XYZ file of C-alpha atoms in Angstrom:
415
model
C 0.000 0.000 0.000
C 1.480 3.125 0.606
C 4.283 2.040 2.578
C 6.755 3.157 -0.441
C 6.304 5.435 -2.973
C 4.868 2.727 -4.832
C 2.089 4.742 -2.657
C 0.493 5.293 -5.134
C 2.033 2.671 -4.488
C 1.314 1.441 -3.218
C -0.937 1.271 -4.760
C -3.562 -0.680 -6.223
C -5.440 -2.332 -4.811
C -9.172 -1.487 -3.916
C -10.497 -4.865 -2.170
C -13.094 -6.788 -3.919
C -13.482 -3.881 -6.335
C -13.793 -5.979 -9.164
C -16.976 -8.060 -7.850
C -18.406 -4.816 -6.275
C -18.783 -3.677 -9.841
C -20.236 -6.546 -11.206
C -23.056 -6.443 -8.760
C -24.004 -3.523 -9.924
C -23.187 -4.932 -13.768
C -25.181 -7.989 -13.039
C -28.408 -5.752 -11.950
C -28.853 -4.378 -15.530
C -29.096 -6.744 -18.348
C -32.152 -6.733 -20.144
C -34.680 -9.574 -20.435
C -33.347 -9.461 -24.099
C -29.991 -10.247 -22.392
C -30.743 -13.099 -20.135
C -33.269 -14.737 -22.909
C -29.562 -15.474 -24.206
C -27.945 -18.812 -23.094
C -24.448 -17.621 -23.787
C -24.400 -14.487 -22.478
C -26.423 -15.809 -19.383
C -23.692 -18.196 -18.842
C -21.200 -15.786 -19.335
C -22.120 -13.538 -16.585
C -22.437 -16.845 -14.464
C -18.946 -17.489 -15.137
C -17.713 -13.909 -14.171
C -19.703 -14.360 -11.123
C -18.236 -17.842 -10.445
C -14.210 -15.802 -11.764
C -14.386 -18.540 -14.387
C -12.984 -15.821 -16.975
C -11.191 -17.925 -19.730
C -15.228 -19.947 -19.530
C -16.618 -16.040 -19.553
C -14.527 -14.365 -23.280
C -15.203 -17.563 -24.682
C -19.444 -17.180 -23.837
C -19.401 -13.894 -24.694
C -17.010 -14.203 -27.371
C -19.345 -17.053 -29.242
C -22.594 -14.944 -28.419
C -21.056 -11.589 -30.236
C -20.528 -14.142 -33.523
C -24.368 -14.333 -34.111
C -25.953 -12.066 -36.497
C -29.453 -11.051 -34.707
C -27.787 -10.593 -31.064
C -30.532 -7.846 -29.745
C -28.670 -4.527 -29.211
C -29.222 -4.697 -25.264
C -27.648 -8.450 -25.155
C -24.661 -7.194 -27.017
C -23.761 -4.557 -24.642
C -24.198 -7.132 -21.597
C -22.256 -9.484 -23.788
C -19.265 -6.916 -24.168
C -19.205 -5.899 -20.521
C -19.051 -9.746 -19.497
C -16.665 -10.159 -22.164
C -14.480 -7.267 -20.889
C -14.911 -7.887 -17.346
C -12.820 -11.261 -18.471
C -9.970 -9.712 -19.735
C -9.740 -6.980 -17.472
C -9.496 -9.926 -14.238
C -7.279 -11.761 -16.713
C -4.665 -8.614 -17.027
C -5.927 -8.054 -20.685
C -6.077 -3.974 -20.354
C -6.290 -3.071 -24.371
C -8.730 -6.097 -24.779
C -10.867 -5.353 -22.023
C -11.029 -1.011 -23.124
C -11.870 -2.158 -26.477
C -14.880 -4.193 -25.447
C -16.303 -1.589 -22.738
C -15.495 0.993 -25.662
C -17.725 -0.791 -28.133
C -20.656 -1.243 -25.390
C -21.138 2.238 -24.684
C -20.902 3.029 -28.532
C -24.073 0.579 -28.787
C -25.345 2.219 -25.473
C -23.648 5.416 -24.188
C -26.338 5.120 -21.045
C -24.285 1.815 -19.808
C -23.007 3.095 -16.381
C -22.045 -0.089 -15.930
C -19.242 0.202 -19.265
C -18.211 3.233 -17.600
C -17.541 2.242 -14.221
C -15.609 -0.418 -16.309
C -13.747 1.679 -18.412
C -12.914 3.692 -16.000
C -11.176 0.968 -13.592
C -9.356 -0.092 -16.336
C -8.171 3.390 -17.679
C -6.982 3.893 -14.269
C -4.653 0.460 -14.019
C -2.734 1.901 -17.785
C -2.203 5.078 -15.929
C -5.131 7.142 -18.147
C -6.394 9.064 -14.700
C -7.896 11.875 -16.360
C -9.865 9.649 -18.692
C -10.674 7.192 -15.524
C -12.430 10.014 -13.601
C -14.368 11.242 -16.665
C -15.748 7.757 -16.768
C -16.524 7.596 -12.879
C -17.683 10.953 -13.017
C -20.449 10.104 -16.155
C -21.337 7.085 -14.082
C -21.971 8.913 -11.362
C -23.991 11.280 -13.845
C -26.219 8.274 -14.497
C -26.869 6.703 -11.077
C -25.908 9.451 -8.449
C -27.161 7.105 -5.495
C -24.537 3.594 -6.201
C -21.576 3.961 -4.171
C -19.450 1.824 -6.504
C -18.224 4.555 -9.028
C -18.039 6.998 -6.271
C -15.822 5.064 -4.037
C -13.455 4.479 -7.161
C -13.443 7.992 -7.777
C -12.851 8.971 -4.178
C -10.062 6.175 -3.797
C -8.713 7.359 -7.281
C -8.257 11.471 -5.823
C -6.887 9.697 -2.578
C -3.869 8.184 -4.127
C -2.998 11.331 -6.375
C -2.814 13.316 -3.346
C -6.225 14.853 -3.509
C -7.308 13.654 -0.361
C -9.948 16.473 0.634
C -12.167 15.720 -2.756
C -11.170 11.602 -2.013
C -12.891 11.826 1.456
C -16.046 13.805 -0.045
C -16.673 11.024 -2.640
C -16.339 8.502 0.241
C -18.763 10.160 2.573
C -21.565 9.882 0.084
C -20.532 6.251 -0.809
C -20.531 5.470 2.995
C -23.906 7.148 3.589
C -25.050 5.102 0.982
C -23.626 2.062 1.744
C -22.491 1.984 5.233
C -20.526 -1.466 4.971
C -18.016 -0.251 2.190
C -15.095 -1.838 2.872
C -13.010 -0.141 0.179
C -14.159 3.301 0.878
C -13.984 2.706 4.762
C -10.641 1.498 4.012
C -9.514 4.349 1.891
C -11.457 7.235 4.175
C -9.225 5.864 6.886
C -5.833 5.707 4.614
C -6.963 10.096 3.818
C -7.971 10.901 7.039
C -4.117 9.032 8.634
C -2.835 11.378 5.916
C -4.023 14.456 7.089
C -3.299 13.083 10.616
C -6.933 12.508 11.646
C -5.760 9.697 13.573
C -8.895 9.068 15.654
C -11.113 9.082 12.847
C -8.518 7.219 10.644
C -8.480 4.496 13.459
C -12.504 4.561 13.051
C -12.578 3.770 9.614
C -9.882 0.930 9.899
C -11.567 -0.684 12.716
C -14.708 -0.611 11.602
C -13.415 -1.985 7.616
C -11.779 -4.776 10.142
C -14.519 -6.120 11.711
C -16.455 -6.259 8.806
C -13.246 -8.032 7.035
C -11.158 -9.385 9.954
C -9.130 -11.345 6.934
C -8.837 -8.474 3.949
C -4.843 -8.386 3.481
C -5.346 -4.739 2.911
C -7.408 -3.962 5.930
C -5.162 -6.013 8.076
C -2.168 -3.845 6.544
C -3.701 -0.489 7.039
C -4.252 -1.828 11.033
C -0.654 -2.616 11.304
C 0.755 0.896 10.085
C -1.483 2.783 12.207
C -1.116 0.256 15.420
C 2.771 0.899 14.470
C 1.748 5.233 14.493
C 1.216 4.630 18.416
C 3.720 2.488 19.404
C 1.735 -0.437 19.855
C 4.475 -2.793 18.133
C 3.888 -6.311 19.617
C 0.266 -6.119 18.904
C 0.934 -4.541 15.137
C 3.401 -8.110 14.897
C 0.116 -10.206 16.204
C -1.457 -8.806 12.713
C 1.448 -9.306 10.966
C 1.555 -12.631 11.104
C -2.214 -13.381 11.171
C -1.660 -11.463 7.880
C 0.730 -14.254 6.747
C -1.623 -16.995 7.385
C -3.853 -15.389 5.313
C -1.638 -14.556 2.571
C 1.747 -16.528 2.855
C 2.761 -15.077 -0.655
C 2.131 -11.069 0.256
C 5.707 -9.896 0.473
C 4.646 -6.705 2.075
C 2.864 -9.003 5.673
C 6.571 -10.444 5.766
C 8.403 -6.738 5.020
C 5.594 -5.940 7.654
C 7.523 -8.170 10.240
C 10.870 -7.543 9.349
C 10.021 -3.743 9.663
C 8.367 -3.938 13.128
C 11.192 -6.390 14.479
C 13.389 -3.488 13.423
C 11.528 -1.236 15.315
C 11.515 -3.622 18.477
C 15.185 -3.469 17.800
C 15.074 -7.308 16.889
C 17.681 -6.857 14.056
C 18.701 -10.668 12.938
C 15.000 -11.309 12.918
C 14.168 -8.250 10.800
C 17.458 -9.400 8.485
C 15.482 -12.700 8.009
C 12.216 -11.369 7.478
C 13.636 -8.432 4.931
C 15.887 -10.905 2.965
C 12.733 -12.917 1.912
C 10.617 -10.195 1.460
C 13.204 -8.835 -1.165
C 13.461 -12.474 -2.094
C 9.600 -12.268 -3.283
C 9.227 -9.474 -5.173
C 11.325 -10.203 -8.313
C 11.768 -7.190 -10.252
C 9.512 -4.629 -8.445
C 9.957 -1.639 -7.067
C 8.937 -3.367 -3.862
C 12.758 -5.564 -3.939
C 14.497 -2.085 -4.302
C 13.021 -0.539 -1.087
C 13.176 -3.687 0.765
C 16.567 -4.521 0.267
C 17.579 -1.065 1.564
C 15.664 -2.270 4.557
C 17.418 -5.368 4.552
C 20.727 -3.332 4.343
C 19.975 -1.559 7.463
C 19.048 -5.045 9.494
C 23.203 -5.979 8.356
C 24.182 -3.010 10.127
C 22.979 -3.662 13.014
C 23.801 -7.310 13.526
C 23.039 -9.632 10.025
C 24.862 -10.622 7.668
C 26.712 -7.043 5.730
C 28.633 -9.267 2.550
C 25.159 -10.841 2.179
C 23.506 -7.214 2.288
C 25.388 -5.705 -0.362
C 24.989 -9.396 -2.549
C 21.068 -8.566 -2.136
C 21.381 -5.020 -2.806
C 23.645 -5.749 -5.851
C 20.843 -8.078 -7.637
C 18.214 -5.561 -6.329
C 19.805 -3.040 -8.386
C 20.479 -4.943 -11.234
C 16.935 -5.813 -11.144
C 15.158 -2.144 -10.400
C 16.344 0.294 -12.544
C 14.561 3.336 -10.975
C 16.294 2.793 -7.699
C 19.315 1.574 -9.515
C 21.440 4.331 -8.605
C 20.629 4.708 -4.619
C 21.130 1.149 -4.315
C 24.565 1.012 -6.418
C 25.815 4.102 -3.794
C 24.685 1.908 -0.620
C 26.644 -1.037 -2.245
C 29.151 0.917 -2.523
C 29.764 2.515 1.183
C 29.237 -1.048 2.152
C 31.753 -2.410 -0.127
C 34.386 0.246 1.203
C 33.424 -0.073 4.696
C 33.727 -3.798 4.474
C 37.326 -3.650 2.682
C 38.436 -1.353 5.253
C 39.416 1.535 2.793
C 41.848 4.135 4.177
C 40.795 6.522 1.795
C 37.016 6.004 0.894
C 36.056 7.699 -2.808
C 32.216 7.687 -1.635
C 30.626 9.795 1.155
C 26.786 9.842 2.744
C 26.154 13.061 1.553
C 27.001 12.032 -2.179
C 25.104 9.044 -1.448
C 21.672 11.517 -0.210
C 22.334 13.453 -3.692
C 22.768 10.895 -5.955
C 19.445 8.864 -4.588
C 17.619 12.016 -4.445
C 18.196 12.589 -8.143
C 17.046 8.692 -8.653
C 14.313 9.674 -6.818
C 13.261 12.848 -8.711
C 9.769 11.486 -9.694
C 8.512 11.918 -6.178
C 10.940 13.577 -4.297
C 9.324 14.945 -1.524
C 8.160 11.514 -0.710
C 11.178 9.282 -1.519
C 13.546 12.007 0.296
C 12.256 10.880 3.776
C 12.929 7.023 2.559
C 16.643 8.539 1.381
C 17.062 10.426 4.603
C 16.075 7.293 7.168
C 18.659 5.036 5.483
C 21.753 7.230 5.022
C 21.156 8.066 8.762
C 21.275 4.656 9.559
C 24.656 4.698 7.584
C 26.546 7.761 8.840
C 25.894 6.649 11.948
C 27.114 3.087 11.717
C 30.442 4.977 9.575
C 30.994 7.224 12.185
C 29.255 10.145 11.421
C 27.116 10.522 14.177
C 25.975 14.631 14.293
C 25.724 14.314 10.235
C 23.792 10.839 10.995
C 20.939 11.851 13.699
C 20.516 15.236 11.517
C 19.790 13.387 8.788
C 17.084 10.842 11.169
C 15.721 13.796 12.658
C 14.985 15.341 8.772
C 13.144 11.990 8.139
C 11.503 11.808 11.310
C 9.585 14.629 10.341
C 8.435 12.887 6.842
C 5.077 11.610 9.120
C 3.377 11.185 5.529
C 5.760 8.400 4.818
C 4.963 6.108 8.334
C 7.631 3.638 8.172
C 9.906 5.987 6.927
C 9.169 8.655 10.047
C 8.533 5.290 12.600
C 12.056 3.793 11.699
C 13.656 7.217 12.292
C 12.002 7.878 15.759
C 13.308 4.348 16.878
C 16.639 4.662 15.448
C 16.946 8.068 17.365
C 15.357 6.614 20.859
C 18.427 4.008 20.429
C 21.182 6.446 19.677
C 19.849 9.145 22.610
C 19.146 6.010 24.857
C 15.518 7.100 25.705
C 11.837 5.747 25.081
C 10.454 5.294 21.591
C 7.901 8.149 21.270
C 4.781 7.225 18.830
C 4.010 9.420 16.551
C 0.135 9.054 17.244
C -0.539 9.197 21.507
C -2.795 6.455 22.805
């Protein structure tokens, strides 16, 4: 979620989105539609997330001259709906495309469309489509909280937490826009009301990975770290292949100043996520765990195929390699310094720099500090500390600074 700046990264990722829509998709097909045996069938199969079963319905029903014009639209959405679970993007805008050519009242298509213009990066386009759905049927949440979750994770978190407030009045048991409302309102540092809206989306999901992972970051916010690791690894049960549930242990054992079981946890949470932005930021993660008590030659190994791997953090990782490398070989004379580390991975970060600086900052501290630097080191924690909008990022700098000044961790939310 937004624990890098893969926030937005996060990103992705509104729970059961996909079958919310098709509730509201499966409400509208004409008698003309469901007189049809294929296209029946078809929408039983994207109900039943048969979707191969579902293009190939649709698909066969779209091949008969005579298909009534209110049967082909349904046919195109199921059709669509297919490929878009399938990962079929250009397929699946094609087919909502063509349905609201035949019918440009479909709010369904749009609410389609829209979720699908806004996984190829088209946001402007997305919210036209959520915002003409909305047009059509101003009282169904669904568009609304896509719209709102859409504004949330391009910053615009005022506007985000409007659309959710009407989506919640209207359907109080939204777990995506409970769940998002909460992420905006943590944001904005509405922690009580951001603790509302998590609980709440918890107890109506007690096993939705991404309710479970908003719970941990904001139990981690007050300094509640043994119960945040209870969630953590109920999150694992649920999910043993969501890297970010084991970065979420390795992470709080870090904070709990558990550093060989953080190592652990961080090295196979890098291990998972291939060639992701995800294994970059981890492995700098994984880096700091070696300084404190892993394994440093194994470190910079993982950091080297990280950066082979990730070219957009290519350059902050190659720098960290390198201080290890030189710290590691004892150099007399060493040709690379933490602040030309700072500078160089705040130009690879120049996409989102305000964001990734705090990530930069928490890490190099880490580093000048372990190197000897230790004014130029807790400077550079105490910039990051400050970075609240980034909460592991501001979290891992408050505990690194409680260790150094020998006092208590102070949350960054109060009980």
């Amino acid at each position: 979620m937004r624990n890098n700046t893969f926030t937005g990264s996060v990103l992705a990722s509104v729970i059961g989105l996909f079958a919310a829509a098709w509730q509201g998709a499966s409400a509208q097909p004409a008698t003309a539609a469901s007189d049809d045996a294929d296209v029946r069938n078809c929408l039983n199969a994207v109900d039943a997330q048969a979707y191969d079963l579902a293009i190939a319905l649709c698909g066969r029903a779209l091949k008969r001259e005579g298909l009534p014009p209110q049967a082909r639209v349904t046919a195109l959405i199921g059709r669509g709906m297919g490929f878009s679970a399938n990962g079929d993007t250009g397929s699946a805008h094609t087919a909502f495309t063509e349905a609201l050519r035949i019918d440009p009242g479909s709010w369904t298509a749009y609410v389609q469309r829209g979720y699908v213009r806004s996984r190829i990066g088209r946001r402007e386009l997305a919210l036209l489509d959520y915002s003409k759905a909305i047009e059509l049927k101003p009282d169904e949440p669904v568009a609304r909280t896509l719209r709102g979750v859409m504004l949330i994770r391009a910053g615009e978190h005022t506007l985000g937490i409007a659309d959710l407030d009407v989506a919640i009045r209207q359907a109080p048991d939204t777990i995506d826009a409970l769940l998002w409302r909460g992420i905006a309102r943590e944001h904005q540092r509405e922690f009580d009301q951001a603790f509302a809206d998590i609980e709440r989306a918890h107890a109506l999901a007690p096993e939705n990975i991404d309710v479970l992972d908003a719970r941990i970051v904001l139990l981690a916010r007050r300094g509640e770290f043994a119960k945040a690791m209870t969630y953590a690894m109920a999150g694992q049960k649920v999910d043993p292949d969501r890297a970010m549930m084991v970065a979420n242990e390795g992470r709080l054992a870090w904070l709990m100043g558990d550093h060989r079981r953080a190592f652990a946890r961080m090295k196979r949470a890098t291990e998972m996520t291939g060639n992701t932005e995800h294994a970059g930021y981890f492995a700098l993660w994984l880096a700091m765990s070696a300084a404190h008590g892993g394994d440093p030659h194994q470190a910079s190994r993982t950091m080297a195929e990280a950066a082979r791997r990730v070219p957009n953090r290519a350059v902050h990782l190659k720098h960290m390699i390198a201080l290890w490398r030189e710290r590691l070989d004892r150099n007399p004379a060493p040709t690379m310094t933490a602040a030309s580390v700072i500078a160089e991975a705040r130009n690879a970060d120049g996409t989102m720099p305000g964001l990734r600086g705090c990530s930069t900052l928490f890490k190099v501290g880490v580093f000048q500090i372990r190197f000897g630097q230790r004014a130029a080191g807790l400077a550079s924690l105490e910039e990051a500390a400050r970075g609240e909008h980034r909460a592991w990022c501001s979290m891992g700098a408050r505990a690194e600074l409680a260790r150094q000044r020998g006092v208590a961790y102070k949350a960054v939310v109060p009980r």
